CSV table of C-alpha atoms in Angstrom, one decimal:
chain,number,residue,atom,x,y,z
V,63,UNK,CA,-0.2,0.0,-0.1
V,64,UNK,CA,1.7,3.1,-1.3
V,65,UNK,CA,1.3,6.4,0.4
V,66,UNK,CA,1.8,9.7,-1.5
V,67,UNK,CA,0.9,13.2,-0.4
V,68,UNK,CA,-1.9,14.5,-1.9
V,69,UNK,CA,-0.6,18.2,-1.9
V,70,UNK,CA,-3.2,19.6,-4.1
V,71,UNK,CA,-5.6,18.9,-1.3
V,72,UNK,CA,-3.9,20.8,1.5
V,73,UNK,CA,-6.8,22.9,2.4
V,74,UNK,CA,-6.5,26.8,3.2
V,75,UNK,CA,-9.2,27.2,6.0
V,76,UNK,CA,-9.8,30.9,5.0
V,77,UNK,CA,-11.1,29.3,1.7
V,78,UNK,CA,-13.1,26.8,3.7
V,79,UNK,CA,-14.8,29.7,5.6
V,80,UNK,CA,-15.9,31.3,2.5
V,81,UNK,CA,-17.6,28.1,1.4
V,82,UNK,CA,-19.7,27.9,4.5
V,83,UNK,CA,-20.2,31.7,5.5
V,84,UNK,CA,-23.8,31.5,4.5
V,85,UNK,CA,-24.8,29.4,7.5
V,86,UNK,CA,-24.9,31.9,10.6
V,87,UNK,CA,-24.9,28.9,13.0
V,88,UNK,CA,-21.5,28.1,12.1
V,89,UNK,CA,-19.9,31.4,13.4
V,90,UNK,CA,-21.5,31.0,16.9
V,91,UNK,CA,-18.8,31.1,19.3
V,92,UNK,CA,-20.9,29.1,21.8
V,93,UNK,CA,-19.8,25.6,22.4
V,94,UNK,CA,-22.0,22.8,21.4
V,95,UNK,CA,-23.4,20.6,24.2
V,96,UNK,CA,-22.5,17.2,22.8
V,97,UNK,CA,-23.2,15.5,26.2
V,98,UNK,CA,-26.5,14.3,24.9
V,99,UNK,CA,-24.5,12.1,22.5
V,100,UNK,CA,-22.9,10.0,25.0
V,101,UNK,CA,-25.4,9.9,27.8
V,102,UNK,CA,-27.8,6.9,27.2
V,103,UNK,CA,-30.3,8.1,29.8
V,104,UNK,CA,-31.2,11.2,27.6
V,105,UNK,CA,-34.3,11.5,25.9
V,106,UNK,CA,-34.3,10.5,22.2
V,107,UNK,CA,-36.0,13.5,21.3
V,108,UNK,CA,-33.5,15.8,22.5
V,109,UNK,CA,-32.3,18.2,19.9
V,110,UNK,CA,-28.8,17.4,18.6
V,111,UNK,CA,-28.0,21.1,18.1
V,112,UNK,CA,-28.3,22.1,21.7
V,113,UNK,CA,-25.4,24.4,22.9
V,114,UNK,CA,-23.9,25.4,26.1
V,115,UNK,CA,-21.6,28.6,26.9
V,116,UNK,CA,-18.2,28.1,28.2
V,117,UNK,CA,-17.8,28.5,31.9
V,118,UNK,CA,-16.2,31.5,33.4
V,119,UNK,CA,-13.1,29.7,34.0
V,120,UNK,CA,-12.7,28.7,30.4
V,121,UNK,CA,-13.9,25.1,30.7
V,122,UNK,CA,-16.1,23.3,28.3
V,123,UNK,CA,-18.4,21.0,30.1
V,124,UNK,CA,-18.9,17.8,28.0
V,125,UNK,CA,-19.6,14.5,29.4
V,126,UNK,CA,-17.9,11.9,26.9
V,127,UNK,CA,-19.1,8.2,26.7
V,128,UNK,CA,-17.3,4.9,26.4
V,129,UNK,CA,-16.8,3.5,22.8
V,130,UNK,CA,-14.4,1.9,20.6
V,131,UNK,CA,-15.5,2.7,16.8
V,132,UNK,CA,-16.1,-0.2,14.8
V,133,UNK,CA,-14.5,-0.5,11.5
V,134,UNK,CA,-16.4,1.3,8.7
V,135,UNK,CA,-17.9,-0.9,6.0
V,136,UNK,CA,-18.2,1.9,3.4
V,137,UNK,CA,-16.3,1.6,0.3
V,138,UNK,CA,-12.9,2.9,0.4
V,139,UNK,CA,-12.0,6.2,-1.3
V,140,UNK,CA,-8.3,5.9,-1.1
V,141,UNK,CA,-7.9,9.3,0.9
V,142,UNK,CA,-7.6,10.2,4.7
V,143,UNK,CA,-7.5,13.3,6.6
V,144,UNK,CA,-4.9,14.6,9.0
V,145,UNK,CA,-5.6,17.6,11.3
V,146,UNK,CA,-3.2,18.8,14.0
V,147,UNK,CA,-2.5,21.6,16.6
V,148,UNK,CA,-6.0,22.8,16.8
V,149,UNK,CA,-5.5,24.7,20.0
V,150,UNK,CA,-9.1,26.0,20.7
V,151,UNK,CA,-8.8,29.2,22.8
V,152,UNK,CA,-12.4,30.2,24.6
V,153,UNK,CA,-10.6,33.4,25.7
V,154,UNK,CA,-9.7,34.8,22.3
V,155,UNK,CA,-11.1,38.2,21.5
V,156,UNK,CA,-11.4,40.0,18.0
V,157,UNK,CA,-9.5,43.2,17.7
V,158,UNK,CA,-7.2,42.3,20.6
V,159,UNK,CA,-3.6,42.9,21.0
V,160,UNK,CA,-1.5,40.1,19.5
V,161,UNK,CA,1.8,40.7,21.3
V,162,UNK,CA,3.2,37.9,23.5
V,163,UNK,CA,2.0,39.1,27.0
V,164,UNK,CA,-1.6,39.6,25.7
V,165,UNK,CA,-2.0,36.5,23.7
V,166,UNK,CA,-5.2,38.0,21.9
V,167,UNK,CA,-6.9,38.0,25.2
V,168,UNK,CA,-7.1,41.8,26.0
V,169,UNK,CA,-6.1,45.1,24.9
V,170,UNK,CA,-6.7,46.7,21.5
V,171,UNK,CA,-5.0,45.3,18.1
V,172,UNK,CA,-5.6,43.6,14.8
V,173,UNK,CA,-6.6,40.0,16.0
V,174,UNK,CA,-9.0,38.8,13.3
V,175,UNK,CA,-12.4,37.0,13.5
V,176,UNK,CA,-10.9,33.8,12.3
V,177,UNK,CA,-7.5,34.2,14.1
V,178,UNK,CA,-4.2,36.2,14.2
V,179,UNK,CA,-2.2,34.6,11.4
V,180,UNK,CA,1.6,35.0,12.0
V,181,UNK,CA,1.2,35.6,15.6
V,182,UNK,CA,1.6,33.2,18.8
V,183,UNK,CA,-2.2,33.5,19.6
V,184,UNK,CA,-4.3,30.4,19.5
V,185,UNK,CA,-7.3,29.6,17.6
V,186,UNK,CA,-10.6,31.3,18.0
V,187,UNK,CA,-13.7,29.1,18.2
V,188,UNK,CA,-15.0,30.8,15.3
V,189,UNK,CA,-12.2,29.3,13.2
V,190,UNK,CA,-12.8,25.9,15.0
V,191,UNK,CA,-16.4,25.8,14.0
V,192,UNK,CA,-15.8,26.9,10.5
V,193,UNK,CA,-13.3,24.2,10.0
V,194,UNK,CA,-15.2,21.5,11.1
V,195,UNK,CA,-18.4,22.9,9.3
V,196,UNK,CA,-16.4,22.9,6.1
V,197,UNK,CA,-15.0,19.2,6.7
V,198,UNK,CA,-18.6,18.1,7.4
V,199,UNK,CA,-19.8,19.6,4.0
V,200,UNK,CA,-16.7,18.5,1.7
V,201,UNK,CA,-14.9,15.5,3.4
V,202,UNK,CA,-17.5,13.8,5.3
V,203,UNK,CA,-18.0,11.1,2.5
V,204,UNK,CA,-14.4,11.5,1.0
V,205,UNK,CA,-12.2,10.2,3.6
V,206,UNK,CA,-11.7,6.7,5.1
V,207,UNK,CA,-10.0,7.6,8.4
V,208,UNK,CA,-8.8,10.5,10.4
V,209,UNK,CA,-5.1,11.0,11.8
V,210,UNK,CA,-5.7,13.8,14.6
V,211,UNK,CA,-2.0,14.4,15.9
V,212,UNK,CA,-2.7,16.2,19.1
V,213,UNK,CA,-2.6,19.6,20.9
V,214,UNK,CA,-6.1,20.4,21.3
V,215,UNK,CA,-6.0,22.5,24.2
V,216,UNK,CA,-4.7,26.3,24.3
V,217,UNK,CA,-1.1,27.2,25.2
V,218,UNK,CA,-0.4,28.3,28.6
V,219,UNK,CA,1.0,31.6,27.2
V,220,UNK,CA,-1.0,34.1,29.4
V,221,UNK,CA,0.4,34.5,33.0
V,222,UNK,CA,-3.1,36.2,33.8
V,223,UNK,CA,-5.0,33.2,32.6
V,224,UNK,CA,-3.2,30.2,33.8
V,225,UNK,CA,-4.5,27.0,32.5
V,226,UNK,CA,-6.3,24.4,34.7
V,227,UNK,CA,-6.5,20.6,34.3
V,228,UNK,CA,-10.3,21.0,33.8
V,229,UNK,CA,-9.6,23.4,31.0
V,230,UNK,CA,-7.2,21.1,29.1
V,231,UNK,CA,-9.5,18.2,29.4
V,232,UNK,CA,-12.8,20.0,28.5
V,233,UNK,CA,-11.1,21.7,25.5
V,234,UNK,CA,-10.1,18.1,24.3
V,235,UNK,CA,-13.7,17.0,24.7
V,236,UNK,CA,-15.1,20.0,22.7
V,237,UNK,CA,-12.9,19.0,19.8
V,238,UNK,CA,-14.3,15.4,20.0
V,239,UNK,CA,-17.6,17.0,20.0
V,240,UNK,CA,-16.9,18.7,16.6
V,241,UNK,CA,-15.7,15.4,15.2
V,242,UNK,CA,-19.0,14.0,16.2
V,243,UNK,CA,-20.8,17.0,14.4
V,244,UNK,CA,-18.8,16.6,11.1
V,245,UNK,CA,-18.2,12.7,11.2
V,246,UNK,CA,-20.7,11.3,13.6
V,247,UNK,CA,-23.7,9.0,12.9
V,248,UNK,CA,-26.7,10.9,14.6
V,249,UNK,CA,-29.0,8.1,14.1
V,250,UNK,CA,-26.9,5.9,16.4
V,251,UNK,CA,-26.3,8.4,19.1
V,252,UNK,CA,-29.1,7.4,21.3
V,253,UNK,CA,-29.2,3.6,20.9
V,254,UNK,CA,-27.9,1.0,23.1
V,255,UNK,CA,-24.5,0.6,21.4
V,256,UNK,CA,-22.0,3.5,22.0
V,257,UNK,CA,-19.3,2.1,19.6
V,258,UNK,CA,-21.0,3.1,16.3
V,259,UNK,CA,-21.1,6.8,16.8
V,260,UNK,CA,-18.7,7.4,13.8
V,261,UNK,CA,-18.8,7.0,10.2
V,262,UNK,CA,-15.0,6.2,10.1
V,263,UNK,CA,-12.2,5.7,12.4
V,264,UNK,CA,-10.6,8.8,14.2
V,265,UNK,CA,-7.2,8.2,15.8
V,266,UNK,CA,-5.9,10.7,18.4
V,267,UNK,CA,-2.6,11.1,20.0
V,268,UNK,CA,-1.3,13.1,23.0
V,269,UNK,CA,0.3,16.4,22.4
V,270,UNK,CA,2.8,18.3,24.7
V,271,UNK,CA,0.2,20.8,25.5
V,272,UNK,CA,-2.7,18.3,26.4
V,273,UNK,CA,-1.2,17.8,29.7
V,274,UNK,CA,-0.3,20.2,32.5
V,275,UNK,CA,2.4,21.2,32.8
V,276,UNK,CA,3.1,21.2,29.2
V,277,UNK,CA,5.9,18.8,28.1
V,278,UNK,CA,6.1,16.9,31.3
V,279,UNK,CA,4.6,13.4,31.4
V,280,UNK,CA,5.5,10.8,34.1
V,281,UNK,CA,5.5,7.3,33.4
V,282,UNK,CA,2.1,5.5,33.4
V,283,UNK,CA,-0.4,4.7,34.4
V,284,UNK,CA,-1.0,8.3,35.5
V,285,UNK,CA,-3.8,10.5,35.8
V,286,UNK,CA,-3.6,11.8,32.3
V,287,UNK,CA,-3.5,8.3,30.6
V,288,UNK,CA,-6.8,7.8,32.9
V,289,UNK,CA,-8.3,10.8,31.9
V,290,UNK,CA,-7.8,10.5,28.0
V,291,UNK,CA,-9.0,6.8,28.2
V,292,UNK,CA,-12.3,8.3,29.3
V,293,UNK,CA,-12.2,11.2,26.8
V,294,UNK,CA,-11.2,9.2,23.9
V,295,UNK,CA,-12.8,5.7,24.6
V,296,UNK,CA,-14.7,6.1,21.4
V,297,UNK,CA,-11.5,6.0,19.6
V,298,UNK,CA,-9.4,3.4,21.6
V,299,UNK,CA,-10.1,-0.2,20.6
V,300,UNK,CA,-11.4,-2.2,23.6
V,301,UNK,CA,-8.5,-4.6,23.4
V,302,UNK,CA,-6.0,-1.5,23.5
V,303,UNK,CA,-7.6,0.3,26.5
V,304,UNK,CA,-5.2,-1.3,29.2
V,305,UNK,CA,-2.3,-0.7,27.0
V,306,UNK,CA,-3.2,3.1,26.5
V,307,UNK,CA,-4.0,3.5,30.4
V,308,UNK,CA,-0.3,2.1,30.9
V,309,UNK,CA,1.4,4.3,28.6
V,310,UNK,CA,-0.8,6.4,26.4
V,311,UNK,CA,-0.1,4.6,23.0
V,312,UNK,CA,-2.2,2.3,21.2
V,313,UNK,CA,-3.0,1.1,17.7
V,314,UNK,CA,-6.1,1.0,15.5
V,315,UNK,CA,-6.8,-1.4,12.6
V,316,UNK,CA,-8.4,1.2,10.5
V,317,UNK,CA,-8.8,-1.0,7.3
V,318,UNK,CA,-9.5,-4.4,8.5
V,319,UNK,CA,-6.7,-6.8,7.6
V,320,UNK,CA,-5.1,-4.4,5.5
V,321,UNK,CA,-3.9,-1.2,7.5
V,322,UNK,CA,-3.0,-0.4,11.0
V,323,UNK,CA,-2.4,3.1,12.7
V,324,UNK,CA,0.1,3.2,15.7
V,325,UNK,CA,-0.5,6.2,17.8
V,326,UNK,CA,2.8,6.7,19.6
V,327,UNK,CA,3.2,8.8,22.8
V,328,UNK,CA,6.2,10.9,21.7
V,329,UNK,CA,6.1,12.8,24.9
V,330,UNK,CA,8.3,9.8,26.1
V,331,UNK,CA,10.7,10.5,23.5
V,332,UNK,CA,10.6,14.3,23.9
V,333,UNK,CA,13.8,16.2,25.1
V,334,UNK,CA,11.6,18.7,26.9
V,335,UNK,CA,10.0,16.1,29.1
V,336,UNK,CA,12.0,16.3,32.3
V,337,UNK,CA,10.2,13.4,33.8
V,338,UNK,CA,11.7,10.8,31.6
V,339,UNK,CA,15.0,9.9,30.4
V,340,UNK,CA,15.0,8.5,27.1
V,341,UNK,CA,14.6,5.1,25.6
V,342,UNK,CA,17.8,3.0,26.6
V,343,UNK,CA,16.9,2.0,30.2
V,344,UNK,CA,14.2,-0.6,30.6
V,345,UNK,CA,12.8,1.2,33.5
V,346,UNK,CA,11.7,4.0,31.1
V,347,UNK,CA,8.4,4.2,29.3
V,348,UNK,CA,10.2,4.9,25.9
V,349,UNK,CA,11.9,1.7,26.1
V,350,UNK,CA,8.6,-0.3,26.8
V,351,UNK,CA,6.9,1.7,24.3
V,352,UNK,CA,9.7,0.7,21.4
V,353,UNK,CA,9.4,-3.0,22.7
V,354,UNK,CA,5.8,-2.9,22.2
V,355,UNK,CA,5.9,-1.4,18.9
V,356,UNK,CA,8.4,-3.8,17.6
V,357,UNK,CA,6.2,-6.6,18.6
V,358,UNK,CA,3.2,-5.2,17.1
V,359,UNK,CA,4.9,-4.6,13.9
V,360,UNK,CA,6.0,-8.1,13.7
V,361,UNK,CA,2.5,-9.1,14.0
V,362,UNK,CA,1.5,-6.8,11.2
V,363,UNK,CA,3.9,-8.1,9.0
V,364,UNK,CA,3.1,-11.9,9.7
V,365,UNK,CA,-0.5,-10.8,8.6
V,366,UNK,CA,0.5,-9.1,5.5
V,367,UNK,CA,-0.8,-5.6,6.5
V,368,UNK,CA,1.1,-2.2,6.3
V,369,UNK,CA,1.3,0.4,9.2
V,370,UNK,CA,1.1,4.1,9.5
V,371,UNK,CA,3.1,5.7,12.5
V,372,UNK,CA,1.7,8.6,14.0
V,373,UNK,CA,2.4,11.0,17.0
V,374,UNK,CA,2.8,14.7,18.0
V,375,UNK,CA,6.4,15.6,18.2
V,376,UNK,CA,8.2,14.7,15.2
V,377,UNK,CA,11.6,12.9,15.1
V,378,UNK,CA,13.5,16.2,14.2
V,379,UNK,CA,17.3,15.9,14.3
V,380,UNK,CA,19.2,18.6,12.6
V,381,UNK,CA,21.6,21.2,13.9
V,382,UNK,CA,19.1,23.8,14.5
V,383,UNK,CA,16.5,21.5,16.2
V,384,UNK,CA,16.6,18.2,18.0
V,385,UNK,CA,13.2,17.0,19.5
V,386,UNK,CA,13.9,13.5,20.6
V,387,UNK,CA,16.2,12.0,23.1
V,388,UNK,CA,19.2,10.5,21.1
V,389,UNK,CA,18.5,7.1,22.3
V,390,UNK,CA,14.7,7.3,21.1
V,391,UNK,CA,15.9,8.6,17.8
V,392,UNK,CA,18.3,5.6,17.3
V,393,UNK,CA,15.6,3.1,18.1
V,394,UNK,CA,13.2,4.8,15.9
V,395,UNK,CA,15.5,4.9,12.9
V,396,UNK,CA,16.3,1.2,13.6
V,397,UNK,CA,12.7,0.3,13.6
V,398,UNK,CA,11.8,2.1,10.4
V,399,UNK,CA,14.5,0.5,8.7
V,400,UNK,CA,14.0,-2.9,9.7
V,401,UNK,CA,10.1,-2.7,9.0
V,402,UNK,CA,10.5,-0.6,5.8
V,403,UNK,CA,8.3,-3.3,4.1
V,404,UNK,CA,5.5,-2.5,6.6
V,405,UNK,CA,5.6,1.0,7.5
V,406,UNK,CA,4.3,3.2,4.9
V,407,UNK,CA,4.3,6.8,6.5
V,408,UNK,CA,5.2,8.6,9.8
V,409,UNK,CA,2.7,11.5,10.4
V,410,UNK,CA,3.5,14.2,12.9
V,411,UNK,CA,2.5,17.6,14.2
V,412,UNK,CA,3.8,20.0,16.7
V,413,UNK,CA,5.9,22.3,14.3
V,414,UNK,CA,3.0,24.2,12.6
V,415,UNK,CA,4.9,24.2,9.4
V,416,UNK,CA,4.6,22.1,6.4
V,417,UNK,CA,7.8,20.0,6.0
V,418,UNK,CA,9.1,16.4,5.9
V,419,UNK,CA,12.1,14.9,7.7
V,420,UNK,CA,14.8,12.4,6.6
V,421,UNK,CA,15.9,9.9,9.1
V,422,UNK,CA,19.7,8.7,7.9
V,423,UNK,CA,20.2,5.1,8.7
V,424,UNK,CA,24.0,5.7,8.4
V,425,UNK,CA,23.6,7.7,11.8
V,426,UNK,CA,22.5,4.6,13.6
V,427,UNK,CA,25.3,3.4,16.0
V,428,UNK,CA,26.7,-0.1,15.6
V,429,UNK,CA,25.8,-1.3,19.0
V,430,UNK,CA,22.1,-0.4,18.2
V,431,UNK,CA,22.3,-2.2,15.0
V,432,UNK,CA,23.7,-5.1,16.6
V,433,UNK,CA,21.0,-5.7,19.1
V,434,UNK,CA,18.3,-8.3,19.3
V,435,UNK,CA,17.0,-7.3,15.7
V,436,UNK,CA,19.0,-8.5,13.0
V,437,UNK,CA,19.8,-6.3,9.8
V,438,UNK,CA,20.2,-7.4,6.3
V,439,UNK,CA,23.1,-5.3,5.3
V,440,UNK,CA,22.9,-6.2,1.5
V,441,UNK,CA,19.4,-4.3,1.5
V,442,UNK,CA,20.2,-1.1,3.4
V,443,UNK,CA,18.2,1.9,2.4
V,444,UNK,CA,19.9,5.1,3.5
V,445,UNK,CA,17.0,7.3,4.2
V,446,UNK,CA,13.5,7.2,5.8
V,447,UNK,CA,11.0,9.9,5.5
V,448,UNK,CA,8.8,11.5,7.8
V,449,UNK,CA,6.0,14.2,7.5
V,450,UNK,CA,5.3,16.9,9.7
V,451,UNK,CA,2.0,18.6,8.8
V,452,UNK,CA,0.8,22.2,9.2
V,453,UNK,CA,-1.7,23.1,11.9
V,454,UNK,CA,-5.0,24.6,12.4
V,455,UNK,CA,-3.7,27.1,14.9
V,456,UNK,CA,-2.9,30.2,12.8
V,457,UNK,CA,0.6,30.9,13.8
V,458,UNK,CA,1.0,30.7,9.8
V,459,UNK,CA,-2.2,29.9,7.8
V,460,UNK,CA,-4.6,27.4,9.2
V,461,UNK,CA,-4.4,24.3,7.2
V,462,UNK,CA,-5.8,20.7,7.2
V,463,UNK,CA,-4.4,17.9,4.8
V,464,UNK,CA,-5.9,15.2,2.8
V,465,UNK,CA,-3.7,12.4,1.7
V,466,UNK,CA,-4.4,9.9,-0.9
V,467,UNK,CA,-3.1,6.5,-0.8
V,468,UNK,CA,-3.1,3.3,-3.0
V,469,UNK,CA,-6.1,0.9,-2.3
V,470,UNK,CA,-5.8,-1.3,-5.6
V,471,UNK,CA,-2.9,-3.4,-4.2
């Protein structure tokens, strides 16, 4: 299954907003109350368009449900969506100051209705609403699954408005509710089976701003893996729930018997995570995650399937930027080389700009190569490619991406 970037479908959300501006409900900054979707005790006659304002402390009160999405039986389109770094900000104000201290929360300035491009401000809810309305209108029946690569809470960039745990979780729940609006199956929201609420699989991953304090995550199980197990339980397969609670990583078979997506917890590889120490020691969660990944990729290979690796922080390793601990990068490059017949793509977020990364096999140290896994030196391929996609948060220009992939063999 050969994966190619469908560059022509990289979508400018400014264009998307123009396509849906005729619907005034889309621009409502109030946050939709999706709790009725999950509560089985709600009346079946309850209106699915009910809305609820944010709380004074910036929380978004939603009550998610248990569910692991069932594989879609729809005809494959050969396309999938990646969306990353949404960063919804309920405090964002239009015509506010865009400087670092104000963060578009106060003062007078040039912040726009759909965001303050080229600034460090986060995403106004109007842009989030417009984006998902556009996705519903244009991609609901056009993609086979969704890669959601993290950072779905606002940055902790305003000393006058520090984030709270409830805010971080509720903003992620808000994004889940937007996915339900765009890709949900309303006819199933009130039945007795909470596992069939989506048309297609959605695969999330943890971003460095989806926890508090940002960047720092201790070994699991911890309070964050437990919280996101609840928030994302519609997306995490039942058989993967224990693994996710233990470490925040899991896999999802998005196309049965053909393609699996591995959601990696890159926070355990991240150089900015002071709570962990790389991937060399068996006591480290990064070590355990790579052992899990190797075992799972062996299973995928034995079944004749392909795999996509995804995460939030990309494996950047250049003079100007090193994102992963060196021991983690070494194992990742080794694994991607050893399983080059299985892995068809690596998709990440975090950087907010559109670029790709090359992992040089020649930089893998000899003692890493001579570990438990055997290398066929006669078939060495020098480079592996990973994509880090542009973000929705308008630090540059808000973007989502549609990929095409080969479904013919």
